[in-house]
mmCIF file of C-alpha atoms in Angstrom:
data_model
loop_
_atom_site.group_PDB
_atom_site.id
_atom_site.type_symbol
_atom_site.label_atom_id
_atom_site.label_comp_id
_atom_site.label_asym_id
_atom_site.label_seq_id
_atom_site.Cartn_x
_atom_site.Cartn_y
_atom_site.Cartn_z
ATOM 1 C CA MET Y 1 -12.985 5.945 -0.075
ATOM 2 C CA ASN Y 2 -9.514 6.355 1.038
ATOM 3 C CA LEU Y 3 -6.904 3.966 -0.416
ATOM 4 C CA ILE Y 4 -3.353 4.017 0.863
ATOM 5 C CA LEU Y 5 -0.650 2.611 -0.946
ATOM 6 C CA TRP Y 6 2.302 1.632 1.533
ATOM 7 C CA ARG Y 7 5.396 0.125 0.093
ATOM 8 C CA HIS Y 8 7.323 -2.131 2.585
ATOM 9 C CA ALA Y 9 10.118 -0.296 4.233
ATOM 10 C CA ASP Y 10 13.957 -1.080 3.584
ATOM 11 C CA ALA Y 11 14.822 -4.760 3.747
ATOM 12 C CA GLY Y 12 18.062 -4.701 1.921
ATOM 13 C CA GLU Y 13 19.114 -6.327 -1.443
ATOM 14 C CA ALA Y 14 16.326 -8.712 -2.956
ATOM 15 C CA LEU Y 15 17.201 -12.353 -2.945
ATOM 16 C CA LEU Y 16 16.774 -14.549 -6.075
ATOM 17 C CA ASP Y 17 14.960 -17.386 -4.261
ATOM 18 C CA ARG Y 18 11.594 -16.635 -3.841
ATOM 19 C CA GLU Y 19 10.962 -18.580 -0.616
ATOM 20 C CA ALA Y 20 14.186 -16.895 0.879
ATOM 21 C CA ASP Y 21 13.043 -13.562 -0.255
ATOM 22 C CA LEU Y 22 9.699 -13.759 1.155
ATOM 23 C CA GLN Y 23 11.290 -14.282 4.692
ATOM 24 C CA ARG Y 24 13.605 -11.159 4.411
ATOM 25 C CA PRO Y 25 13.242 -8.973 7.312
ATOM 26 C CA LEU Y 26 13.400 -5.336 7.462
ATOM 27 C CA SER Y 27 16.834 -3.713 7.992
ATOM 28 C CA ARG Y 28 17.576 -1.364 11.010
ATOM 29 C CA PRO Y 29 16.933 1.593 8.818
ATOM 30 C CA GLY Y 30 13.861 0.083 7.434
ATOM 31 C CA LEU Y 31 12.356 -0.560 10.870
ATOM 32 C CA ARG Y 32 12.887 3.162 11.446
ATOM 33 C CA GLU Y 33 11.156 4.095 8.158
ATOM 34 C CA ALA Y 34 8.013 1.885 8.927
ATOM 35 C CA VAL Y 35 7.787 3.664 12.624
ATOM 36 C CA LEU Y 36 7.994 7.061 11.118
ATOM 37 C CA ALA Y 37 5.412 6.278 8.245
ATOM 38 C CA ALA Y 38 2.981 4.632 10.876
ATOM 39 C CA ASN Y 39 3.408 7.532 13.186
ATOM 40 C CA TRP Y 40 2.404 9.909 10.681
ATOM 41 C CA LEU Y 41 -0.395 7.730 9.171
ATOM 42 C CA ARG Y 42 -2.188 6.643 12.633
ATOM 43 C CA PRO Y 43 -3.646 9.813 13.706
ATOM 44 C CA ARG Y 44 -4.923 10.510 10.161
ATOM 45 C CA MET Y 45 -6.367 7.079 9.234
ATOM 46 C CA PRO Y 46 -10.162 7.004 8.735
ATOM 47 C CA GLU Y 47 -11.918 5.081 11.689
ATOM 48 C CA ARG Y 48 -13.123 1.994 9.537
ATOM 49 C CA THR Y 49 -9.638 1.221 7.765
ATOM 50 C CA ARG Y 50 -9.031 -2.314 6.547
ATOM 51 C CA ILE Y 51 -5.308 -3.312 6.340
ATOM 52 C CA LEU Y 52 -4.215 -5.958 3.675
ATOM 53 C CA VAL Y 53 -0.713 -6.876 3.849
ATOM 54 C CA SER Y 54 1.541 -9.028 1.396
ATOM 55 C CA PRO Y 55 2.701 -12.220 3.020
ATOM 56 C CA ALA Y 56 6.341 -11.190 2.803
ATOM 57 C CA VAL Y 57 7.969 -10.713 6.238
ATOM 58 C CA ARG Y 58 9.360 -7.334 5.229
ATOM 59 C CA ALA Y 59 5.667 -6.248 4.370
ATOM 60 C CA ILE Y 60 4.275 -7.705 7.738
ATOM 61 C CA GLU Y 61 7.017 -6.097 9.837
ATOM 62 C CA THR Y 62 6.047 -2.637 7.878
ATOM 63 C CA ALA Y 63 2.383 -3.067 8.979
ATOM 64 C CA ARG Y 64 3.085 -4.179 12.644
ATOM 65 C CA ALA Y 65 4.691 -0.661 12.931
ATOM 66 C CA LEU Y 66 1.203 0.580 12.580
ATOM 67 C CA THR Y 67 -0.936 -2.207 14.034
ATOM 68 C CA ASP Y 68 -1.336 -5.843 14.788
ATOM 69 C CA SER Y 69 -4.773 -5.929 13.318
ATOM 70 C CA PHE Y 70 -4.327 -6.795 9.655
ATOM 71 C CA GLN Y 71 -5.055 -9.332 7.195
ATOM 72 C CA ILE Y 72 -2.210 -11.089 5.115
ATOM 73 C CA GLU Y 73 -3.420 -11.339 1.439
ATOM 74 C CA ALA Y 74 -1.519 -13.702 -0.793
ATOM 75 C CA ALA Y 75 -2.569 -11.495 -3.881
ATOM 76 C CA LEU Y 76 -0.387 -8.794 -2.440
ATOM 77 C CA GLY Y 77 2.747 -10.756 -2.843
ATOM 78 C CA PRO Y 78 5.865 -9.377 -4.570
ATOM 79 C CA ASP Y 79 5.363 -11.338 -7.698
ATOM 80 C CA ARG Y 80 1.932 -10.689 -8.335
ATOM 81 C CA GLY Y 81 0.086 -8.872 -11.144
ATOM 82 C CA ILE Y 82 -2.284 -5.734 -11.069
ATOM 83 C CA GLU Y 83 -5.145 -7.837 -12.072
ATOM 84 C CA GLU Y 84 -4.785 -10.083 -8.828
ATOM 85 C CA VAL Y 85 -4.501 -6.871 -6.811
ATOM 86 C CA LEU Y 86 -7.526 -5.448 -8.133
ATOM 87 C CA ALA Y 87 -9.673 -8.623 -7.673
ATOM 88 C CA ALA Y 88 -8.323 -8.803 -3.981
ATOM 89 C CA ILE Y 89 -9.362 -5.511 -2.969
ATOM 90 C CA ASP Y 90 -12.567 -5.712 -5.121
ATOM 91 C CA TRP Y 91 -11.680 -2.546 -6.946
ATOM 92 C CA PRO Y 92 -13.763 -0.465 -7.986
ATOM 93 C CA ARG Y 93 -16.840 -2.050 -6.408
ATOM 94 C CA SER Y 94 -15.364 -1.526 -3.134
ATOM 95 C CA VAL Y 95 -15.242 2.024 -3.362
ATOM 96 C CA ARG Y 96 -19.055 2.196 -3.673
ATOM 97 C CA SER Y 97 -19.485 -0.239 -0.538
ATOM 98 C CA ARG Y 98 -17.296 1.462 1.966
ATOM 99 C CA ASN Y 99 -16.972 4.918 3.472
ATOM 100 C CA GLY Y 100 -13.734 4.145 5.628
ATOM 101 C CA GLY Y 101 -10.383 3.379 4.022
ATOM 102 C CA LEU Y 102 -8.167 0.499 2.844
ATOM 103 C CA VAL Y 103 -4.305 0.356 3.386
ATOM 104 C CA LEU Y 104 -2.258 -1.939 0.938
ATOM 105 C CA VAL Y 105 1.400 -2.821 2.238
ATOM 106 C CA GLY Y 106 3.053 -4.267 -0.701
ATOM 107 C CA HIS Y 107 5.511 -4.373 -3.255
ATOM 108 C CA GLN Y 108 7.019 -2.765 -6.510
ATOM 109 C CA PRO Y 109 6.160 -3.030 -9.398
ATOM 110 C CA TRP Y 110 2.534 -3.578 -8.733
ATOM 111 C CA LEU Y 111 2.192 -0.718 -6.298
ATOM 112 C CA GLY Y 112 3.524 1.788 -9.056
ATOM 113 C CA HIS Y 113 1.210 0.072 -11.701
ATOM 114 C CA LEU Y 114 -1.798 0.545 -9.311
ATOM 115 C CA ALA Y 115 -0.878 4.095 -8.651
ATOM 116 C CA ALA Y 116 -0.850 4.915 -12.231
ATOM 117 C CA LEU Y 117 -3.805 3.057 -13.197
ATOM 118 C CA LEU Y 118 -6.042 4.957 -10.475
ATOM 119 C CA VAL Y 119 -4.702 8.356 -11.078
ATOM 120 C CA GLY Y 120 -3.806 8.440 -14.744
ATOM 121 C CA GLY Y 121 -6.345 5.706 -16.017
ATOM 122 C CA THR Y 122 -3.686 3.579 -17.516
ATOM 123 C CA GLU Y 123 -1.032 1.300 -16.112
ATOM 124 C CA ALA Y 124 2.531 2.746 -16.125
ATOM 125 C CA PRO Y 125 5.547 1.728 -14.314
ATOM 126 C CA TRP Y 126 5.829 4.226 -11.607
ATOM 127 C CA SER Y 127 8.371 4.249 -8.789
ATOM 128 C CA VAL Y 128 7.127 3.910 -5.309
ATOM 129 C CA LYS Y 129 10.084 4.308 -3.071
ATOM 130 C CA LYS Y 130 10.616 1.766 -0.171
ATOM 131 C CA GLY Y 131 8.571 2.892 2.858
ATOM 132 C CA ALA Y 132 6.643 5.471 0.825
ATOM 133 C CA LEU Y 133 2.865 6.306 1.370
ATOM 134 C CA TRP Y 134 0.612 7.235 -1.472
ATOM 135 C CA TRP Y 135 -2.838 8.427 -0.062
ATOM 136 C CA LEU Y 136 -5.552 8.483 -2.771
ATOM 137 C CA ALA Y 137 -9.036 9.060 -2.375
ATOM 138 C CA ARG Y 138 -12.007 8.009 -4.898
ATOM 139 C CA ARG Y 139 -15.077 10.359 -5.198
ATOM 140 C CA THR Y 140 -17.884 11.166 -7.532
ATOM 141 C CA ARG Y 141 -18.355 14.433 -9.088
ATOM 142 C CA GLY Y 142 -21.742 14.396 -11.079
ATOM 143 C CA GLU Y 143 -21.549 11.315 -13.218
ATOM 144 C CA GLU Y 144 -17.729 11.332 -12.919
ATOM 145 C CA GLU Y 145 -15.815 8.910 -10.808
ATOM 146 C CA GLN Y 146 -12.341 10.741 -9.737
ATOM 147 C CA THR Y 147 -9.258 9.901 -8.099
ATOM 148 C CA VAL Y 148 -7.713 12.697 -5.667
ATOM 149 C CA ILE Y 149 -4.059 12.354 -4.566
ATOM 150 C CA ARG Y 150 -4.180 13.366 -0.973
ATOM 151 C CA ALA Y 151 -0.544 12.905 0.052
ATOM 152 C CA VAL Y 152 2.603 11.243 -1.091
ATOM 153 C CA LEU Y 153 5.128 10.752 1.526
ATOM 154 C CA SER Y 154 8.759 9.390 1.114
ATOM 155 C CA PRO Y 155 10.436 7.979 4.415
ATOM 156 C CA ASP Y 156 13.031 10.878 4.242
ATOM 157 C CA PHE Y 157 10.169 13.728 4.637
ATOM 158 C CA LEU Y 158 8.798 11.972 7.738
#
């Protein structure tokens, strides 16, 4: 299964008020970043790709650069923990049940923690740049489950 982690594009400075922060839209450079990432991703995505998006406006606008066909998932919000994210995506069981892909559009710090866990086997505070794509693939070699890094792209390389 392909798992694509996509941090929302630039939306300016975070706000202290949680509700106001959830309504923060992408900045003009953020809209451009989202379109560039979507243009790179669109022709490469597996046919059966499910897209789960944080309820934050900046994440929704990032996903809309790719498609209008996505599901908003509260467990991918900016203040959520890695356990909530793993439960929402049904990991690792979902790997065995789907051949297609899964795109998660979300936030730091959980995106970095998830990337570290899946690649390195333990949570760590990895940094995922705004607008960046991390494409991971899960496979089985013999008896061993492996995570393969297929691509890591920052918006300034798109």
